[in-house]
Coordinates of C-alpha atoms in Angstrom, one line a residue:
X1 CA 12.2 -3.8 -12.4
X2 CA 10.7 0.3 -13.3
X3 CA 8.4 -1.4 -15.3
X4 CA 7.2 -3.6 -12.6
X5 CA 7.2 -0.5 -9.8
X6 CA 5.5 1.6 -12.5
X7 CA 2.9 -0.9 -12.6
X8 CA 2.9 -1.2 -9.2
X9 CA 1.8 2.9 -8.3
X10 CA -0.6 2.6 -11.2
X11 CA -2.3 -0.3 -9.6
X12 CA -2.1 1.0 -6.0
X13 CA -3.6 5.1 -7.5
X14 CA -6.7 2.9 -9.3
X15 CA -7.0 0.7 -5.9
X16 CA -6.9 3.5 -4.2
X17 CA -9.4 5.7 -5.9
X18 CA -11.9 2.6 -5.6
X19 CA -11.6 2.3 -1.5
X20 CA -12.4 6.2 -1.1
X21 CA -15.7 5.7 -2.4
X22 CA -16.5 3.5 0.2
X23 CA -14.4 5.3 2.7
X24 CA -15.3 9.2 2.6
X25 CA -13.6 11.4 4.3
X26 CA -11.9 8.4 6.6
X27 CA -8.2 7.1 7.5
X28 CA -7.0 5.2 4.7
X29 CA -4.0 3.0 4.7
X30 CA -3.1 -0.4 2.5
X31 CA -0.2 -1.4 1.0
X32 CA -0.1 -2.1 -3.2
X33 CA 3.1 -3.9 -3.4
X34 CA 2.1 -7.0 -0.9
X35 CA -1.6 -7.0 -2.3
X36 CA 0.6 -7.3 -5.9
X37 CA 2.4 -10.1 -4.8
X38 CA -0.1 -11.9 -3.5
X39 CA -2.5 -12.1 -6.4
X40 CA 1.2 -12.4 -8.7
X41 CA 0.3 -15.8 -7.0
X42 CA -3.3 -16.3 -7.6
X43 CA -2.1 -16.0 -11.5
X44 CA 0.3 -18.6 -11.6
X45 CA -2.9 -20.7 -11.2
X46 CA -5.7 -18.9 -12.4
X47 CA -6.6 -20.1 -16.1
X48 CA -9.6 -19.1 -18.8
X49 CA -11.5 -15.7 -17.9
X50 CA -10.3 -15.4 -14.9
X51 CA -6.7 -15.1 -15.3
X52 CA -8.3 -12.5 -18.2
X53 CA -10.2 -10.4 -15.3
X54 CA -6.5 -10.1 -13.3
X55 CA -4.4 -9.2 -16.6
X56 CA -7.7 -6.2 -17.5
X57 CA -7.6 -4.8 -14.1
X58 CA -6.9 -0.6 -15.4
X59 CA -3.6 0.8 -14.4
X60 CA -4.5 3.8 -15.3
X61 CA -6.6 6.9 -13.7
X62 CA -8.7 7.8 -17.0
X63 CA -9.3 6.2 -20.2
X64 CA -7.6 3.4 -20.8
X65 CA -4.9 3.8 -23.9
X66 CA -4.1 0.2 -25.6
X67 CA -0.1 1.2 -24.7
X68 CA -0.9 0.7 -21.3
X69 CA 1.3 -1.2 -19.3
X70 CA -1.2 -3.0 -16.6
X71 CA 0.3 -4.9 -13.2
X72 CA -1.3 -8.5 -13.2
X73 CA -0.6 -9.0 -17.6
X74 CA 3.3 -8.4 -17.0
X75 CA 2.4 -11.7 -14.7
X76 CA 0.8 -14.1 -17.5
X77 CA 0.8 -17.9 -16.6
X78 CA 3.5 -19.8 -14.9
X79 CA 5.8 -20.2 -17.7
X80 CA 6.5 -17.0 -18.3
X81 CA 8.6 -16.1 -15.2
X82 CA 9.8 -13.2 -16.6
X83 CA 8.3 -10.7 -14.4
X84 CA 7.2 -13.1 -11.8
X85 CA 11.6 -13.0 -11.1
X86 CA 11.5 -9.8 -11.1
X87 CA 8.6 -9.4 -8.7
X88 CA 11.1 -12.0 -7.1
X89 CA 13.9 -10.0 -7.2
X90 CA 12.1 -6.8 -6.2
X91 CA 10.6 -8.4 -2.9
X92 CA 13.7 -9.2 -2.0
X93 CA 15.1 -5.7 -2.2
X94 CA 12.9 -3.7 -0.2
X95 CA 12.8 -6.4 2.5
X96 CA 16.2 -6.2 3.2
X97 CA 16.1 -1.3 3.7
X98 CA 19.5 -1.7 5.8
X99 CA 20.0 -0.6 9.4
X100 CA 17.7 1.7 10.9
X101 CA 14.2 -0.1 9.4
X102 CA 12.1 -3.4 10.0
X103 CA 10.2 -4.0 6.6
X104 CA 8.0 -8.2 6.6
X105 CA 5.7 -8.4 3.8
X106 CA 4.3 -11.7 4.5
X107 CA 1.5 -13.8 2.0
X108 CA 0.3 -16.8 2.7
X109 CA -2.5 -19.0 0.9
X110 CA -4.9 -21.0 3.1
X111 CA -6.8 -24.2 1.1
X112 CA -8.9 -26.4 2.2
X113 CA -7.3 -29.6 2.3
X114 CA -9.3 -32.2 0.6
X115 CA -7.9 -30.0 -2.6
X116 CA -4.9 -31.9 -4.1
X117 CA -2.2 -29.1 -4.4
X118 CA -0.2 -29.1 -8.1
X119 CA 3.3 -29.4 -6.6
X120 CA 5.0 -27.3 -9.7
X121 CA 2.1 -24.2 -8.6
X122 CA 3.6 -24.8 -4.6
X123 CA 7.1 -24.8 -6.1
X124 CA 6.0 -21.3 -8.1
X125 CA 4.8 -19.1 -5.3
X126 CA 7.6 -20.0 -2.4
X127 CA 10.7 -20.0 -5.3
X128 CA 8.9 -16.1 -6.1
X129 CA 7.0 -14.7 -3.2
X130 CA 8.9 -16.5 -0.7
X131 CA 4.9 -17.6 0.5
X132 CA 3.6 -21.6 0.4
X133 CA 0.3 -22.9 0.3
X134 CA -1.3 -24.4 3.8
X135 CA -3.5 -26.9 3.3
X136 CA -6.0 -26.2 6.4
X137 CA -9.1 -28.5 7.8
X138 CA -12.1 -25.5 6.8
X139 CA -14.5 -28.0 7.0
X140 CA -14.7 -29.1 10.0
X141 CA -11.7 -27.2 12.0
X142 CA -12.2 -23.7 11.3
X143 CA -11.8 -22.4 14.4
X144 CA -8.6 -24.1 14.5
X145 CA -7.4 -22.5 11.3
X146 CA -9.0 -19.6 12.4
X147 CA -6.7 -19.1 15.2
X148 CA -3.4 -20.8 12.8
X149 CA -4.0 -18.2 10.7
X150 CA -4.0 -15.6 12.7
X151 CA -0.9 -16.8 15.2
X152 CA 1.2 -16.8 11.5
X153 CA 0.0 -13.3 11.0
X154 CA 1.2 -12.6 14.3
X155 CA 4.3 -14.3 14.4
X156 CA 5.1 -12.4 10.8
X157 CA 4.8 -9.0 12.3
X158 CA 6.5 -9.1 15.5
X159 CA 3.1 -8.8 17.6
X160 CA 2.0 -5.6 16.4
X161 CA -1.1 -7.6 14.4
X162 CA -3.2 -9.7 15.8
X163 CA -6.0 -11.1 15.5
X164 CA -6.4 -10.8 11.7
X165 CA -9.6 -13.0 11.4
X166 CA -12.7 -12.3 14.4
X167 CA -14.6 -15.4 15.6
X168 CA -17.0 -16.9 13.2
X169 CA -15.4 -15.7 10.0
X170 CA -14.5 -18.4 8.7
X171 CA -16.7 -20.8 8.0
X172 CA -16.7 -24.5 7.0
X173 CA -16.9 -24.0 3.0
X174 CA -14.0 -21.4 2.8
X175 CA -11.8 -23.2 -0.1
X176 CA -9.2 -20.5 0.1
X177 CA -7.6 -17.1 1.4
X178 CA -5.4 -15.1 1.0
X179 CA -4.0 -13.5 3.6
X180 CA -2.0 -10.2 3.1
X181 CA 0.4 -8.9 6.6
X182 CA 2.5 -6.3 6.4
X183 CA 5.0 -4.5 9.1
X184 CA 7.4 -2.0 8.8
X185 CA 9.4 0.0 11.3
X186 CA 12.4 3.6 10.3
X187 CA 13.9 5.4 12.3
X188 CA 13.9 8.8 10.3
X189 CA 17.6 10.1 9.5
X190 CA 16.9 13.7 10.9
X191 CA 14.7 12.3 14.5
X192 CA 12.2 14.5 16.1
X193 CA 13.6 15.7 19.5
X194 CA 10.4 14.7 21.7
X195 CA 11.4 18.3 23.6
X196 CA 9.2 20.0 20.7
X197 CA 6.8 18.2 20.7
X198 CA 3.4 20.5 21.4
X199 CA 0.0 20.2 21.8
X200 CA -1.9 21.2 19.0
X201 CA -5.2 21.1 16.7
X202 CA -6.2 19.6 13.7
X203 CA -9.0 20.6 11.5
X204 CA -10.9 17.2 10.2
X205 CA -12.8 20.3 8.3
X206 CA -13.7 23.9 9.2
X207 CA -16.8 22.6 11.9
X208 CA -14.3 20.4 14.0
X209 CA -11.1 19.5 15.2
X210 CA -9.2 17.2 17.9
X211 CA -5.3 17.6 19.7
X212 CA -3.1 16.2 18.8
X213 CA 1.0 15.3 19.5
X214 CA 2.1 17.5 17.0
X215 CA 6.0 17.1 16.6
X216 CA 8.1 19.3 15.1
X217 CA 12.0 20.4 13.3
X218 CA 13.4 22.8 11.4
X219 CA 16.5 21.3 9.1
X220 CA 16.9 21.0 4.7
X221 CA 14.4 18.9 3.4
X222 CA 13.4 18.0 -0.3
X223 CA 10.8 19.6 -0.7
X224 CA 7.7 20.7 -4.0
X225 CA 5.4 23.4 -4.6
X226 CA 2.0 22.2 -7.0
X227 CA 0.9 25.7 -7.7
X228 CA -1.6 24.6 -9.4
X229 CA -3.0 22.3 -6.2
X230 CA -1.6 24.5 -3.5
X231 CA -0.5 22.2 -2.6
X232 CA 3.0 20.8 -0.6
X233 CA 5.3 17.8 -1.4
X234 CA 7.9 16.9 1.3
X235 CA 10.0 14.2 1.7
X236 CA 11.2 12.8 5.6
X237 CA 13.9 10.0 4.9
X238 CA 14.6 7.4 7.4
X239 CA 18.1 6.0 8.4
X240 CA 20.3 5.2 5.6
X241 CA 18.2 7.2 3.5
X242 CA 16.8 4.2 1.4
X243 CA 13.3 4.6 1.9
X244 CA 11.2 7.9 2.6
X245 CA 7.6 9.0 3.3
X246 CA 6.0 11.8 1.2
X247 CA 3.7 13.3 2.2
X248 CA 1.5 16.1 0.1
X249 CA -0.2 18.5 1.9
X250 CA -3.2 20.8 0.7
X251 CA -2.8 24.5 1.6
X252 CA -7.1 24.2 2.7
X253 CA -7.8 26.9 5.3
X254 CA -10.6 27.0 8.4
X255 CA -13.2 28.2 5.4
X256 CA -12.2 25.5 3.3
X257 CA -11.1 22.5 3.0
X258 CA -11.8 21.2 -0.3
X259 CA -8.4 20.6 -0.8
X260 CA -7.8 17.6 -0.7
X261 CA -10.1 16.4 -2.7
X262 CA -8.8 18.8 -5.8
X263 CA -5.2 16.5 -4.8
X264 CA -7.1 13.1 -4.6
X265 CA -9.2 14.3 -8.6
X266 CA -6.1 15.5 -10.0
X267 CA -4.0 12.3 -8.7
X268 CA -2.4 10.2 -11.7
X269 CA 0.7 8.2 -12.0
X270 CA 2.5 10.4 -14.2
X271 CA 1.6 13.9 -12.3
X272 CA 3.1 12.0 -9.1
X273 CA 5.8 10.7 -11.1
X274 CA 6.9 14.4 -11.4
X275 CA 5.8 15.9 -8.4
X276 CA 7.9 13.2 -6.9
X277 CA 10.7 13.7 -8.9
X278 CA 14.5 13.8 -8.2
X279 CA 14.3 17.6 -11.0
X280 CA 11.2 18.6 -9.2
X281 CA 12.0 18.5 -4.8
X282 CA 14.8 20.8 -3.7
X283 CA 16.4 21.2 -0.1
X284 CA 14.7 23.9 1.4
X285 CA 14.6 25.0 4.9
X286 CA 12.1 23.6 6.2
X287 CA 10.0 24.2 9.7
X288 CA 8.1 21.0 10.2
X289 CA 4.6 19.9 12.4
X290 CA 3.9 16.8 11.8
X291 CA 1.4 15.0 14.0
X292 CA 1.9 12.2 15.9
X293 CA -0.1 9.0 14.9
X294 CA -1.3 5.2 14.4
X295 CA -3.3 3.9 11.9
X296 CA -4.5 0.1 12.2
X297 CA -6.8 -0.8 8.8
X298 CA -8.0 -4.2 8.1
X299 CA -9.6 -4.2 4.3
X300 CA -12.1 -7.6 2.9
X301 CA -10.7 -6.5 -0.8
X302 CA -13.4 -9.0 -2.7
X303 CA -15.6 -5.9 -3.8
X304 CA -13.0 -3.4 -4.3
X305 CA -11.3 -6.0 -6.3
X306 CA -14.8 -7.0 -8.6
X307 CA -15.4 -3.0 -8.8
X308 CA -12.0 -2.4 -10.6
X309 CA -12.5 -5.9 -12.5
X310 CA -11.5 -9.2 -10.8
X311 CA -14.3 -11.1 -10.6
X312 CA -14.5 -14.8 -11.3
X313 CA -11.4 -15.3 -8.9
X314 CA -14.2 -15.1 -6.0
X315 CA -17.5 -16.4 -8.2
X316 CA -17.9 -20.7 -7.7
X317 CA -19.4 -21.0 -10.7
X318 CA -17.4 -19.3 -12.1
X319 CA -13.7 -19.4 -11.0
X320 CA -10.8 -21.4 -12.7
X321 CA -8.1 -21.9 -10.3
X322 CA -7.0 -25.0 -12.9
X323 CA -3.5 -24.6 -12.2
X324 CA -3.4 -24.8 -8.3
X325 CA -5.4 -27.5 -8.2
X326 CA -6.8 -30.6 -10.8
X327 CA -10.3 -30.4 -8.5
X328 CA -13.0 -28.6 -9.4
X329 CA -14.9 -25.6 -7.6
X330 CA -11.6 -23.8 -5.9
X331 CA -12.2 -19.9 -5.3
X332 CA -11.4 -16.5 -3.4
X333 CA -13.3 -16.5 -0.7
X334 CA -11.9 -13.7 1.1
X335 CA -9.4 -12.0 0.4
X336 CA -8.0 -9.6 3.2
X337 CA -5.5 -7.6 4.0
X338 CA -4.8 -5.8 7.3
X339 CA -1.9 -3.1 7.9
X340 CA -0.7 -0.9 11.2
X341 CA 1.4 2.2 10.8
X342 CA 3.1 4.3 13.8
X343 CA 4.8 7.9 13.1
X344 CA 6.6 8.5 16.3
X345 CA 9.2 11.2 16.8
X346 CA 12.4 8.4 16.6
X347 CA 10.2 7.8 13.1
X348 CA 7.3 5.4 11.7
X349 CA 6.6 1.7 12.8
X350 CA 5.0 0.2 10.0
X351 CA -1.7 15.6 -17.9
X352 CA -2.3 18.4 -18.1
X353 CA 0.9 20.1 -17.2
X354 CA 1.3 21.2 -13.7
X355 CA 3.2 24.3 -12.6
X356 CA 6.2 23.5 -9.6
X357 CA 7.7 26.2 -7.7
X358 CA 10.7 25.0 -6.8
X359 CA 12.8 28.3 -4.4
X360 CA 16.9 28.5 -5.3
X361 CA 19.1 26.5 -3.1
X362 CA 20.4 29.5 -1.6
X363 CA 16.9 31.3 -0.8
X364 CA 17.0 33.1 2.6
X365 CA 12.8 32.0 3.4
X366 CA 12.3 29.6 5.8
X367 CA 9.1 27.9 4.2
X368 CA 6.0 26.2 6.9
X369 CA 5.2 22.4 6.5
X370 CA 2.4 22.5 9.0
X371 CA 0.6 18.7 8.5
X372 CA -2.7 20.2 10.7
X373 CA -5.5 18.6 8.6
X374 CA -5.9 15.9 6.2
X375 CA -3.8 15.2 3.8
X376 CA -2.4 12.1 1.3
X377 CA 0.7 10.0 2.1
X378 CA 2.9 7.1 0.7
X379 CA 6.3 5.3 1.8
X380 CA 8.5 4.2 -1.0
X381 CA 11.7 2.2 -1.7
X382 CA 13.9 5.1 -3.0
X383 CA 16.2 2.2 -5.4
X384 CA 13.2 1.0 -7.5
X385 CA 10.7 3.6 -6.2
X386 CA 8.5 1.2 -5.3
X387 CA 5.4 2.4 -3.5
X388 CA 5.3 -0.2 0.1
X389 CA 2.3 1.5 1.5
X390 CA 0.1 4.3 0.3
X391 CA -2.9 6.4 3.3
X392 CA -4.8 9.6 3.7
X393 CA -5.4 11.2 6.9
X394 CA -7.8 12.5 7.9
X395 CA -9.0 12.2 11.5
X396 CA -7.3 11.6 14.8

């Protein structure tokens, strides 16, 4: 399961690199695990060059090496059940984080009713990904289908995500829609006291700032300092310690706001794993300042995935999904993901060698972690080291 989590993390960072090209200095929040699982379902039915393109998605930053592990190349065809079974076990484990946390990962394929779907494919998606393909009538009742999809998403996310598709978004020519819906709510292991929350400024850049409700607490937290990048890393654990939010905060000041850009350029799977490893992080006494924030992001993923090399599956003339249906013309028309995250006092409702400076446990100095400027963060399932969500918070 570790290799699958590593592949998921590589895909996460590669996807982030592509996504941030369109969203410079904007908030970003997505779930790599849910997207990976959903495309795992596509892999079960993809054939020929369509399958090959998905398998060749590059999951490392920099030059591709022959030994690089690819997430989708592991998934292969439906007869190779190994990794699909791993995904089945992984999804089951992370979806049951225990008391104090609620995590919903919902995946579904909505397909045109006039296309006959192979029962073997339907059985496999249900078995491995806890998802079903629902036949719908796009040709004549596209608005009713839109309402049905929106209702399904709202129900799966306990009412938090509404209206995934706006009116007119679905047209009669649609054949297949891939939907991911994610909801997470977790209580901090140690909650922030509401009376300690004060109004403070969040600096977007050296020229712009906005008022936020800044939470505060002082205590012992796992922390590391990336000396080379002047970046602090802190772990905020959720109740029962099965899940954690890890925040990477560059030490920018009002004169120089290039730290986040430098961090993003240096970010690789190997470095992220090193920076957030148990060996690198030490329990230190820290004054933590963290803004209350809410993020709600919605992405049409077609262009981003196409730039990563997944093209044929979206092309009417080239898509080969013959493992899903015997009828020609099946194509993934839209790939959508919508995520929501709310952070407050109670918790969250959703290669070169790098110098690590770890202070000794007996150090009397109290460190300060003040997230009053843009930062990266991710939510991790600790036992499997799986990244559930990844984001950049840059604007209140």
